[in-house]
mmCIF file with all atom_site columns, C-alpha atoms in Angstrom:
data_model
loop_
_atom_site.group_PDB
_atom_site.id
_atom_site.type_symbol
_atom_site.label_atom_id
_atom_site.label_alt_id
_atom_site.label_comp_id
_atom_site.label_asym_id
_atom_site.label_entity_id
_atom_site.label_seq_id
_atom_site.pdbx_PDB_ins_code
_atom_site.Cartn_x
_atom_site.Cartn_y
_atom_site.Cartn_z
_atom_site.occupancy
_atom_site.B_iso_or_equiv
_atom_site.pdbx_formal_charge
_atom_site.auth_seq_id
_atom_site.auth_comp_id
_atom_site.auth_asym_id
_atom_site.auth_atom_id
_atom_site.pdbx_PDB_model_num
ATOM 1   C CA . MET F 1 1   ? 0.000  0.000  0.000   1.00 47.00 ? 4   MET F CA 1
ATOM 2   C CA . ALA F 1 2   ? 2.785  2.435  0.941   1.00 48.00 ? 5   ALA F CA 1
ATOM 3   C CA . SER F 1 3   ? 4.787  1.585  -2.198  1.00 50.00 ? 6   SER F CA 1
ATOM 4   C CA . VAL F 1 4   ? 1.728  2.302  -4.391  1.00 54.00 ? 7   VAL F CA 1
ATOM 5   C CA . ASP F 1 5   ? 1.296  5.697  -2.708  1.00 60.00 ? 8   ASP F CA 1
ATOM 6   C CA . ALA F 1 6   ? 4.996  6.393  -3.111  1.00 58.00 ? 9   ALA F CA 1
ATOM 7   C CA . GLN F 1 7   ? 4.842  5.463  -6.795  1.00 60.00 ? 10  GLN F CA 1
ATOM 8   C CA . GLN F 1 8   ? 1.814  7.683  -7.353  1.00 66.00 ? 11  GLN F CA 1
ATOM 9   C CA . TYR F 1 9   ? 3.521  10.509 -5.530  1.00 64.00 ? 12  TYR F CA 1
ATOM 10  C CA . ALA F 1 10  ? 6.711  10.029 -7.544  1.00 63.00 ? 13  ALA F CA 1
ATOM 11  C CA . GLU F 1 11  ? 4.782  9.972  -10.827 1.00 66.00 ? 14  GLU F CA 1
ATOM 12  C CA . ALA F 1 12  ? 2.844  13.129 -9.905  1.00 67.00 ? 15  ALA F CA 1
ATOM 13  C CA . LEU F 1 13  ? 6.081  14.838 -8.898  1.00 61.00 ? 16  LEU F CA 1
ATOM 14  C CA . ARG F 1 14  ? 7.753  13.801 -12.162 1.00 62.00 ? 17  ARG F CA 1
ATOM 15  C CA . LYS F 1 15  ? 4.832  15.178 -14.181 1.00 67.00 ? 18  LYS F CA 1
ATOM 16  C CA . SER F 1 16  ? 4.915  18.418 -12.241 1.00 65.00 ? 19  SER F CA 1
ATOM 17  C CA . LEU F 1 17  ? 8.644  18.821 -12.827 1.00 59.00 ? 20  LEU F CA 1
ATOM 18  C CA . MET F 1 18  ? 8.301  18.041 -16.525 1.00 62.00 ? 21  MET F CA 1
ATOM 19  C CA . GLU F 1 19  ? 5.463  20.577 -16.858 1.00 64.00 ? 22  GLU F CA 1
ATOM 20  C CA . ASP F 1 20  ? 7.589  23.183 -15.099 1.00 58.00 ? 23  ASP F CA 1
ATOM 21  C CA . LEU F 1 21  ? 10.464 22.444 -17.470 1.00 54.00 ? 24  LEU F CA 1
ATOM 22  C CA . PHE F 1 22  ? 8.243  22.871 -20.525 1.00 54.00 ? 25  PHE F CA 1
ATOM 23  C CA . ASP F 1 23  ? 6.467  26.046 -19.309 1.00 52.00 ? 26  ASP F CA 1
ATOM 24  C CA . GLY F 1 24  ? 3.341  24.413 -17.929 1.00 46.00 ? 27  GLY F CA 1
ATOM 25  C CA . GLU F 1 25  ? 2.272  22.532 -21.076 1.00 46.00 ? 28  GLU F CA 1
ATOM 26  C CA . GLU F 1 26  ? 0.365  19.283 -20.440 1.00 46.00 ? 29  GLU F CA 1
ATOM 27  C CA . LEU F 1 27  ? 2.437  16.177 -21.105 1.00 43.00 ? 30  LEU F CA 1
ATOM 28  C CA . ASP F 1 28  ? 1.273  12.696 -22.076 1.00 46.00 ? 31  ASP F CA 1
ATOM 29  C CA . ASP F 1 29  ? 2.523  9.670  -20.197 1.00 45.00 ? 32  ASP F CA 1
ATOM 30  C CA . ASN F 1 30  ? 3.840  7.923  -23.317 1.00 43.00 ? 33  ASN F CA 1
ATOM 31  C CA . ASP F 1 31  ? 7.320  8.142  -24.764 1.00 41.00 ? 34  ASP F CA 1
ATOM 32  C CA . SER F 1 32  ? 6.253  10.454 -27.599 1.00 43.00 ? 35  SER F CA 1
ATOM 33  C CA . SER F 1 33  ? 6.057  13.470 -25.273 1.00 45.00 ? 36  SER F CA 1
ATOM 34  C CA . ASP F 1 34  ? 9.606  14.526 -26.206 1.00 45.00 ? 37  ASP F CA 1
ATOM 35  C CA . GLN F 1 35  ? 8.684  14.312 -29.886 1.00 44.00 ? 38  GLN F CA 1
ATOM 36  C CA . GLN F 1 36  ? 5.590  16.440 -29.284 1.00 46.00 ? 39  GLN F CA 1
ATOM 37  C CA . GLN F 1 37  ? 7.682  19.073 -27.535 1.00 43.00 ? 40  GLN F CA 1
ATOM 38  C CA . SER F 1 38  ? 10.127 19.120 -30.455 1.00 44.00 ? 41  SER F CA 1
ATOM 39  C CA . THR F 1 39  ? 7.244  19.418 -32.912 1.00 46.00 ? 42  THR F CA 1
ATOM 40  C CA . LEU F 1 40  ? 5.697  22.289 -30.943 1.00 44.00 ? 43  LEU F CA 1
ATOM 41  C CA . ALA F 1 41  ? 9.030  24.082 -30.859 1.00 44.00 ? 44  ALA F CA 1
ATOM 42  C CA . LEU F 1 42  ? 9.511  23.677 -34.609 1.00 43.00 ? 45  LEU F CA 1
ATOM 43  C CA . GLN F 1 43  ? 5.949  24.816 -35.417 1.00 47.00 ? 46  GLN F CA 1
ATOM 44  C CA . GLY F 1 44  ? 6.590  28.077 -33.622 1.00 47.00 ? 47  GLY F CA 1
ATOM 45  C CA . MET F 1 45  ? 9.303  29.066 -36.114 1.00 44.00 ? 48  MET F CA 1
ATOM 46  C CA . ASP F 1 46  ? 8.312  31.640 -38.700 1.00 49.00 ? 49  ASP F CA 1
ATOM 47  C CA . ASP F 1 47  ? 10.645 30.699 -41.524 1.00 54.00 ? 50  ASP F CA 1
ATOM 48  C CA . SER F 1 48  ? 13.226 28.142 -42.496 1.00 65.00 ? 51  SER F CA 1
ATOM 49  C CA . SER F 1 49  ? 16.137 30.523 -41.870 1.00 71.00 ? 52  SER F CA 1
ATOM 50  C CA . GLN F 1 50  ? 15.406 30.463 -38.166 1.00 75.00 ? 53  GLN F CA 1
ATOM 51  C CA . ALA F 1 51  ? 15.222 26.687 -38.274 1.00 69.00 ? 54  ALA F CA 1
ATOM 52  C CA . GLN F 1 52  ? 18.530 26.617 -40.148 1.00 76.00 ? 55  GLN F CA 1
ATOM 53  C CA . GLN F 1 53  ? 20.138 28.889 -37.536 1.00 78.00 ? 56  GLN F CA 1
ATOM 54  C CA . GLN F 1 54  ? 18.908 26.760 -34.686 1.00 75.00 ? 57  GLN F CA 1
ATOM 55  C CA . LEU F 1 55  ? 20.055 23.591 -36.448 1.00 74.00 ? 58  LEU F CA 1
ATOM 56  C CA . SER F 1 56  ? 23.532 25.028 -36.968 1.00 78.00 ? 59  SER F CA 1
ATOM 57  C CA . ALA F 1 57  ? 23.600 26.146 -33.324 1.00 77.00 ? 60  ALA F CA 1
ATOM 58  C CA . LEU F 1 58  ? 22.618 22.611 -32.280 1.00 71.00 ? 61  LEU F CA 1
ATOM 59  C CA . GLU F 1 59  ? 25.358 21.130 -34.464 1.00 74.00 ? 62  GLU F CA 1
ATOM 60  C CA . SER F 1 60  ? 27.945 23.489 -32.966 1.00 77.00 ? 63  SER F CA 1
ATOM 61  C CA . GLU F 1 61  ? 26.827 22.533 -29.458 1.00 74.00 ? 64  GLU F CA 1
ATOM 62  C CA . LEU F 1 62  ? 27.073 18.848 -30.368 1.00 68.00 ? 65  LEU F CA 1
ATOM 63  C CA . GLU F 1 63  ? 30.613 19.420 -31.665 1.00 72.00 ? 66  GLU F CA 1
ATOM 64  C CA . GLU F 1 64  ? 31.473 21.428 -28.549 1.00 74.00 ? 67  GLU F CA 1
ATOM 65  C CA . PHE F 1 65  ? 30.251 18.706 -26.173 1.00 70.00 ? 68  PHE F CA 1
ATOM 66  C CA . ALA F 1 66  ? 31.330 15.764 -28.338 1.00 68.00 ? 69  ALA F CA 1
ATOM 67  C CA . GLY F 1 67  ? 34.296 15.260 -26.029 1.00 72.00 ? 70  GLY F CA 1
ATOM 68  C CA . HIS F 1 68  ? 32.033 14.921 -22.997 1.00 73.00 ? 71  HIS F CA 1
ATOM 69  C CA . GLU F 1 69  ? 32.135 11.369 -21.708 1.00 76.00 ? 72  GLU F CA 1
ATOM 70  C CA . VAL F 1 70  ? 28.381 10.729 -21.485 1.00 70.00 ? 73  VAL F CA 1
ATOM 71  C CA . ILE F 1 71  ? 27.512 12.372 -24.820 1.00 68.00 ? 74  ILE F CA 1
ATOM 72  C CA . ARG F 1 72  ? 30.340 10.581 -26.607 1.00 69.00 ? 75  ARG F CA 1
ATOM 73  C CA . ALA F 1 73  ? 29.175 7.238  -25.185 1.00 69.00 ? 76  ALA F CA 1
ATOM 74  C CA . ILE F 1 74  ? 25.626 7.930  -26.360 1.00 64.00 ? 77  ILE F CA 1
ATOM 75  C CA . LEU F 1 75  ? 26.739 8.940  -29.860 1.00 64.00 ? 78  LEU F CA 1
ATOM 76  C CA . GLU F 1 76  ? 29.127 5.983  -30.190 1.00 65.00 ? 79  GLU F CA 1
ATOM 77  C CA . GLN F 1 77  ? 26.552 3.453  -29.079 1.00 65.00 ? 80  GLN F CA 1
ATOM 78  C CA . GLY F 1 78  ? 23.993 4.863  -31.468 1.00 56.00 ? 81  GLY F CA 1
ATOM 79  C CA . VAL F 1 79  ? 21.442 5.064  -28.673 1.00 54.00 ? 82  VAL F CA 1
ATOM 80  C CA . VAL F 1 80  ? 18.403 7.081  -29.572 1.00 60.00 ? 83  VAL F CA 1
ATOM 81  C CA . MET F 1 81  ? 18.154 10.179 -27.387 1.00 64.00 ? 84  MET F CA 1
ATOM 82  C CA . GLN F 1 82  ? 14.563 9.446  -26.477 1.00 67.00 ? 85  GLN F CA 1
ATOM 83  C CA . GLN F 1 83  ? 15.460 5.983  -25.259 1.00 74.00 ? 86  GLN F CA 1
ATOM 84  C CA . HIS F 1 84  ? 18.331 7.356  -23.226 1.00 71.00 ? 87  HIS F CA 1
ATOM 85  C CA . SER F 1 85  ? 16.015 10.026 -21.810 1.00 76.00 ? 88  SER F CA 1
ATOM 86  C CA . ALA F 1 86  ? 13.472 7.358  -20.878 1.00 80.00 ? 89  ALA F CA 1
ATOM 87  C CA . ASP F 1 87  ? 16.228 5.290  -19.217 1.00 83.00 ? 90  ASP F CA 1
ATOM 88  C CA . VAL F 1 88  ? 17.424 8.277  -17.232 1.00 84.00 ? 91  VAL F CA 1
ATOM 89  C CA . GLY F 1 89  ? 13.822 9.122  -16.299 1.00 85.00 ? 92  GLY F CA 1
ATOM 90  C CA . GLY F 1 90  ? 13.276 5.537  -15.167 1.00 88.00 ? 93  GLY F CA 1
ATOM 91  C CA . ARG F 1 91  ? 16.423 5.578  -13.057 1.00 91.00 ? 94  ARG F CA 1
ATOM 92  C CA . LEU F 1 92  ? 15.381 8.903  -11.555 1.00 91.00 ? 95  LEU F CA 1
ATOM 93  C CA . ARG F 1 93  ? 11.950 7.509  -10.698 1.00 90.00 ? 96  ARG F CA 1
ATOM 94  C CA . THR F 1 94  ? 13.560 4.433  -9.129  1.00 91.00 ? 97  THR F CA 1
ATOM 95  C CA . LEU F 1 95  ? 15.934 6.566  -7.088  1.00 92.00 ? 98  LEU F CA 1
ATOM 96  C CA . GLU F 1 96  ? 13.086 8.851  -6.075  1.00 91.00 ? 99  GLU F CA 1
ATOM 97  C CA . LEU F 1 97  ? 10.995 5.874  -4.934  1.00 90.00 ? 100 LEU F CA 1
ATOM 98  C CA . GLU F 1 98  ? 13.954 4.511  -2.992  1.00 90.00 ? 101 GLU F CA 1
ATOM 99  C CA . SER F 1 99  ? 14.444 7.911  -1.398  1.00 89.00 ? 102 SER F CA 1
ATOM 100 C CA . ILE F 1 100 ? 10.772 8.071  -0.429  1.00 87.00 ? 103 ILE F CA 1
ATOM 101 C CA . GLN F 1 101 ? 10.941 4.536  0.978   1.00 88.00 ? 104 GLN F CA 1
ATOM 102 C CA . ASP F 1 102 ? 14.036 5.500  2.994   1.00 88.00 ? 105 ASP F CA 1
ATOM 103 C CA . TYR F 1 103 ? 12.208 8.549  4.315   1.00 85.00 ? 106 TYR F CA 1
ATOM 104 C CA . ILE F 1 104 ? 9.172  6.437  5.240   1.00 86.00 ? 107 ILE F CA 1
ATOM 105 C CA . ALA F 1 105 ? 11.424 3.833  6.888   1.00 85.00 ? 108 ALA F CA 1
ATOM 106 C CA . GLU F 1 106 ? 13.185 6.527  8.902   1.00 85.00 ? 109 GLU F CA 1
ATOM 107 C CA . SER F 1 107 ? 9.995  8.415  9.789   1.00 85.00 ? 110 SER F CA 1
ATOM 108 C CA . ASP F 1 108 ? 9.739  6.712  13.195  1.00 87.00 ? 111 ASP F CA 1
ATOM 109 C CA . ASN F 1 109 ? 13.319 7.704  13.956  1.00 88.00 ? 112 ASN F CA 1
ATOM 110 C CA . LEU F 1 110 ? 12.616 11.263 12.805  1.00 86.00 ? 113 LEU F CA 1
ATOM 111 C CA . VAL F 1 111 ? 9.537  11.468 15.034  1.00 89.00 ? 114 VAL F CA 1
ATOM 112 C CA . ALA F 1 112 ? 11.576 10.144 17.972  1.00 90.00 ? 115 ALA F CA 1
ATOM 113 C CA . LEU F 1 113 ? 14.319 12.669 17.213  1.00 92.00 ? 116 LEU F CA 1
ATOM 114 C CA . HIS F 1 114 ? 11.738 15.453 17.065  1.00 92.00 ? 117 HIS F CA 1
ATOM 115 C CA . ASP F 1 115 ? 10.333 14.375 20.449  1.00 93.00 ? 118 ASP F CA 1
ATOM 116 C CA . GLN F 1 116 ? 13.831 14.289 21.928  1.00 95.00 ? 119 GLN F CA 1
ATOM 117 C CA . ILE F 1 117 ? 14.567 17.764 20.587  1.00 96.00 ? 120 ILE F CA 1
ATOM 118 C CA . GLN F 1 118 ? 11.339 19.103 22.108  1.00 95.00 ? 121 GLN F CA 1
ATOM 119 C CA . HIS F 1 119 ? 12.188 17.436 25.424  1.00 96.00 ? 122 HIS F CA 1
ATOM 120 C CA . CYS F 1 120 ? 15.668 18.975 25.326  1.00 96.00 ? 123 CYS F CA 1
ATOM 121 C CA . ASP F 1 121 ? 14.118 22.363 24.532  1.00 96.00 ? 124 ASP F CA 1
ATOM 122 C CA . SER F 1 122 ? 11.844 22.111 27.561  1.00 96.00 ? 125 SER F CA 1
ATOM 123 C CA . ILE F 1 123 ? 14.794 21.109 29.771  1.00 96.00 ? 126 ILE F CA 1
ATOM 124 C CA . LEU F 1 124 ? 16.847 24.001 28.425  1.00 96.00 ? 127 LEU F CA 1
ATOM 125 C CA . GLU F 1 125 ? 13.956 26.423 29.044  1.00 96.00 ? 128 GLU F CA 1
ATOM 126 C CA . HIS F 1 126 ? 13.745 25.170 32.627  1.00 96.00 ? 129 HIS F CA 1
ATOM 127 C CA . MET F 1 127 ? 17.522 25.562 33.017  1.00 96.00 ? 130 MET F CA 1
ATOM 128 C CA . GLU F 1 128 ? 17.282 29.057 31.569  1.00 96.00 ? 131 GLU F CA 1
ATOM 129 C CA . GLY F 1 129 ? 14.629 29.931 34.176  1.00 95.00 ? 132 GLY F CA 1
ATOM 130 C CA . LEU F 1 130 ? 16.761 28.517 36.990  1.00 96.00 ? 133 LEU F CA 1
ATOM 131 C CA . LEU F 1 131 ? 19.846 30.370 35.793  1.00 96.00 ? 134 LEU F CA 1
ATOM 132 C CA . GLY F 1 132 ? 17.850 33.591 35.468  1.00 95.00 ? 135 GLY F CA 1
ATOM 133 C CA . LYS F 1 133 ? 16.597 33.190 39.056  1.00 96.00 ? 136 LYS F CA 1
ATOM 134 C CA . PHE F 1 134 ? 20.131 32.374 40.208  1.00 95.00 ? 137 PHE F CA 1
ATOM 135 C CA . GLN F 1 135 ? 21.415 35.490 38.462  1.00 94.00 ? 138 GLN F CA 1
ATOM 136 C CA . ALA F 1 136 ? 18.726 37.604 40.152  1.00 94.00 ? 139 ALA F CA 1
ATOM 137 C CA . ASP F 1 137 ? 19.644 36.061 43.527  1.00 95.00 ? 140 ASP F CA 1
ATOM 138 C CA . LEU F 1 138 ? 23.310 36.811 42.887  1.00 94.00 ? 141 LEU F CA 1
ATOM 139 C CA . GLY F 1 139 ? 22.340 40.399 42.088  1.00 94.00 ? 142 GLY F CA 1
ATOM 140 C CA . GLN F 1 140 ? 20.551 40.668 45.434  1.00 95.00 ? 143 GLN F CA 1
ATOM 141 C CA . VAL F 1 141 ? 23.500 39.128 47.278  1.00 94.00 ? 144 VAL F CA 1
ATOM 142 C CA . SER F 1 142 ? 25.800 41.572 45.530  1.00 94.00 ? 145 SER F CA 1
ATOM 143 C CA . GLU F 1 143 ? 23.625 44.490 46.670  1.00 95.00 ? 146 GLU F CA 1
ATOM 144 C CA . GLU F 1 144 ? 23.628 43.141 50.231  1.00 95.00 ? 147 GLU F CA 1
ATOM 145 C CA . ILE F 1 145 ? 27.427 42.797 50.142  1.00 95.00 ? 148 ILE F CA 1
ATOM 146 C CA . ARG F 1 146 ? 27.737 46.408 48.987  1.00 95.00 ? 149 ARG F CA 1
ATOM 147 C CA . ALA F 1 147 ? 25.433 47.536 51.820  1.00 95.00 ? 150 ALA F CA 1
ATOM 148 C CA . LEU F 1 148 ? 27.505 45.546 54.333  1.00 95.00 ? 151 LEU F CA 1
ATOM 149 C CA . GLN F 1 149 ? 30.703 47.083 52.950  1.00 95.00 ? 152 GLN F CA 1
ATOM 150 C CA . VAL F 1 150 ? 29.228 50.566 53.454  1.00 95.00 ? 153 VAL F CA 1
ATOM 151 C CA . GLN F 1 151 ? 28.158 49.658 57.012  1.00 96.00 ? 154 GLN F CA 1
ATOM 152 C CA . SER F 1 152 ? 31.601 48.205 57.705  1.00 95.00 ? 155 SER F CA 1
ATOM 153 C CA . ALA F 1 153 ? 33.293 51.366 56.460  1.00 95.00 ? 156 ALA F CA 1
ATOM 154 C CA . THR F 1 154 ? 30.963 53.484 58.623  1.00 96.00 ? 157 THR F CA 1
ATOM 155 C CA . MET F 1 155 ? 31.613 51.346 61.714  1.00 96.00 ? 158 MET F CA 1
ATOM 156 C CA . SER F 1 156 ? 35.345 51.439 61.056  1.00 95.00 ? 159 SER F CA 1
ATOM 157 C CA . THR F 1 157 ? 35.224 55.242 60.909  1.00 96.00 ? 160 THR F CA 1
ATOM 158 C CA . LYS F 1 158 ? 33.213 55.392 64.146  1.00 95.00 ? 161 LYS F CA 1
ATOM 159 C CA . LEU F 1 159 ? 35.709 53.049 65.838  1.00 95.00 ? 162 LEU F CA 1
ATOM 160 C CA . ARG F 1 160 ? 38.661 55.194 64.765  1.00 95.00 ? 163 ARG F CA 1
ATOM 161 C CA . ASN F 1 161 ? 36.891 58.324 66.012  1.00 94.00 ? 164 ASN F CA 1
ATOM 162 C CA . ARG F 1 162 ? 36.088 56.698 69.391  1.00 94.00 ? 165 ARG F CA 1
ATOM 163 C CA . ARG F 1 163 ? 39.680 55.532 69.841  1.00 93.00 ? 166 ARG F CA 1
ATOM 164 C CA . ALA F 1 164 ? 40.969 58.999 69.030  1.00 92.00 ? 167 ALA F CA 1
ATOM 165 C CA . LEU F 1 165 ? 38.490 60.492 71.509  1.00 92.00 ? 168 LEU F CA 1
ATOM 166 C CA . GLU F 1 166 ? 39.443 57.912 74.153  1.00 91.00 ? 169 GLU F CA 1
ATOM 167 C CA . ASP F 1 167 ? 43.111 58.808 73.771  1.00 90.00 ? 170 ASP F CA 1
ATOM 168 C CA . ARG F 1 168 ? 42.418 62.524 74.171  1.00 90.00 ? 171 ARG F CA 1
ATOM 169 C CA . LEU F 1 169 ? 39.995 62.058 77.052  1.00 90.00 ? 172 LEU F CA 1
ATOM 170 C CA . GLY F 1 170 ? 42.418 59.676 78.770  1.00 87.00 ? 173 GLY F CA 1
ATOM 171 C CA . SER F 1 171 ? 45.238 62.191 78.712  1.00 86.00 ? 174 SER F CA 1
ATOM 172 C CA . PHE F 1 172 ? 42.883 64.970 79.854  1.00 86.00 ? 175 PHE F CA 1
ATOM 173 C CA . LEU F 1 173 ? 41.559 62.875 82.736  1.00 84.00 ? 176 LEU F CA 1
ATOM 174 C CA . GLU F 1 174 ? 45.093 61.998 83.803  1.00 82.00 ? 177 GLU F CA 1
ATOM 175 C CA . GLN F 1 175 ? 45.781 65.670 84.136  1.00 82.00 ? 178 GLN F CA 1
ATOM 176 C CA . LEU F 1 176 ? 42.626 66.174 86.227  1.00 81.00 ? 179 LEU F CA 1
ATOM 177 C CA . VAL F 1 177 ? 43.180 63.273 88.570  1.00 80.00 ? 180 VAL F CA 1
ATOM 178 C CA . VAL F 1 178 ? 44.191 64.181 92.116  1.00 77.00 ? 181 VAL F CA 1
ATOM 179 C CA . SER F 1 179 ? 47.114 62.153 93.369  1.00 79.00 ? 182 SER F CA 1
ATOM 180 C CA . GLU F 1 180 ? 46.693 59.738 96.280  1.00 83.00 ? 183 GLU F CA 1
ATOM 181 C CA . ASP F 1 181 ? 49.203 61.596 98.381  1.00 82.00 ? 184 ASP F CA 1
ATOM 182 C CA . LEU F 1 182 ? 47.207 64.761 98.092  1.00 78.00 ? 185 LEU F CA 1
ATOM 183 C CA . ILE F 1 183 ? 43.998 62.928 98.915  1.00 79.00 ? 186 ILE F CA 1
ATOM 184 C CA . SER F 1 184 ? 45.492 61.222 101.985 1.00 83.00 ? 187 SER F CA 1
ATOM 185 C CA . SER F 1 185 ? 47.081 64.413 103.216 1.00 81.00 ? 188 SER F CA 1
ATOM 186 C CA . LEU F 1 186 ? 43.751 66.197 102.811 1.00 77.00 ? 189 LEU F CA 1
ATOM 187 C CA . LEU F 1 187 ? 41.944 63.499 104.654 1.00 80.00 ? 190 LEU F CA 1
ATOM 188 C CA . ASP F 1 188 ? 44.493 62.969 107.403 1.00 79.00 ? 191 ASP F CA 1
ATOM 189 C CA . SER F 1 189 ? 45.304 66.534 108.216 1.00 76.00 ? 192 SER F CA 1
ATOM 190 C CA . GLU F 1 190 ? 43.303 68.539 110.666 1.00 75.00 ? 193 GLU F CA 1
ATOM 191 C CA . VAL F 1 191 ? 41.087 71.216 109.485 1.00 70.00 ? 194 VAL F CA 1
ATOM 192 C CA . SER F 1 192 ? 42.171 74.624 110.654 1.00 71.00 ? 195 SER F CA 1
ATOM 193 C CA . GLU F 1 193 ? 41.553 78.126 109.670 1.00 67.00 ? 196 GLU F CA 1
ATOM 194 C CA . GLU F 1 194 ? 44.877 78.446 108.192 1.00 59.00 ? 197 GLU F CA 1
#
C-alpha cells in the first residue's frame, strides 16, 4: 500500500517537474512526449532561416560537447536520445521511490528525534529559568554585600573616632586626677583656719 502511494507521488512529482520544465504545457505519459515538444518548438518558427540557424547552433553545441564522456558514449553506441532520456527518467523515478521509501522507513526515527529535541528544549527552558533566578539572587546578594561594605566602612570610621576620643579624654583625665598623696594628706590633716 505504501509503495503504491509512493509510486503515485513520484509519478505526480515527475509530471509536475516536466510541466515546469516545458512552461506548464500538459504532457502525455507515453514516450512520444519529447517528440511532441520538439514538434511544438519547430511549429513556432516563422521561416526556415530560423530553423537553419537553430540547427547550426545545435550542431555546434554537439561538436562542442562531443568530447564529454556521457555524450560521446551515447553517440558511439547509437542510442536514440529518447530511449536514453526514458532510461534516465526511469532511473530517476527508481531513485526517487527509494528515497521516499528510505524517508518512510526513517519516519519513526525522525519522530523520535523530534520528540527528543522538544524534550531537550523544555529542559533548556527550565535551566534558563533557573539560571535567570540564580542570576537575580546573585544580584541581590551583591547588593547586600555592597550595603555591608558601606556599614563596615561606617563602623570602622566610628571606631577610629572613638579611639581617638578615648586617647584625648584619657590624657585629659590623667591631668585632672588628684594624686593619692594629696587625697590622703587632705583626709588625714586637721582642718584649721589656716
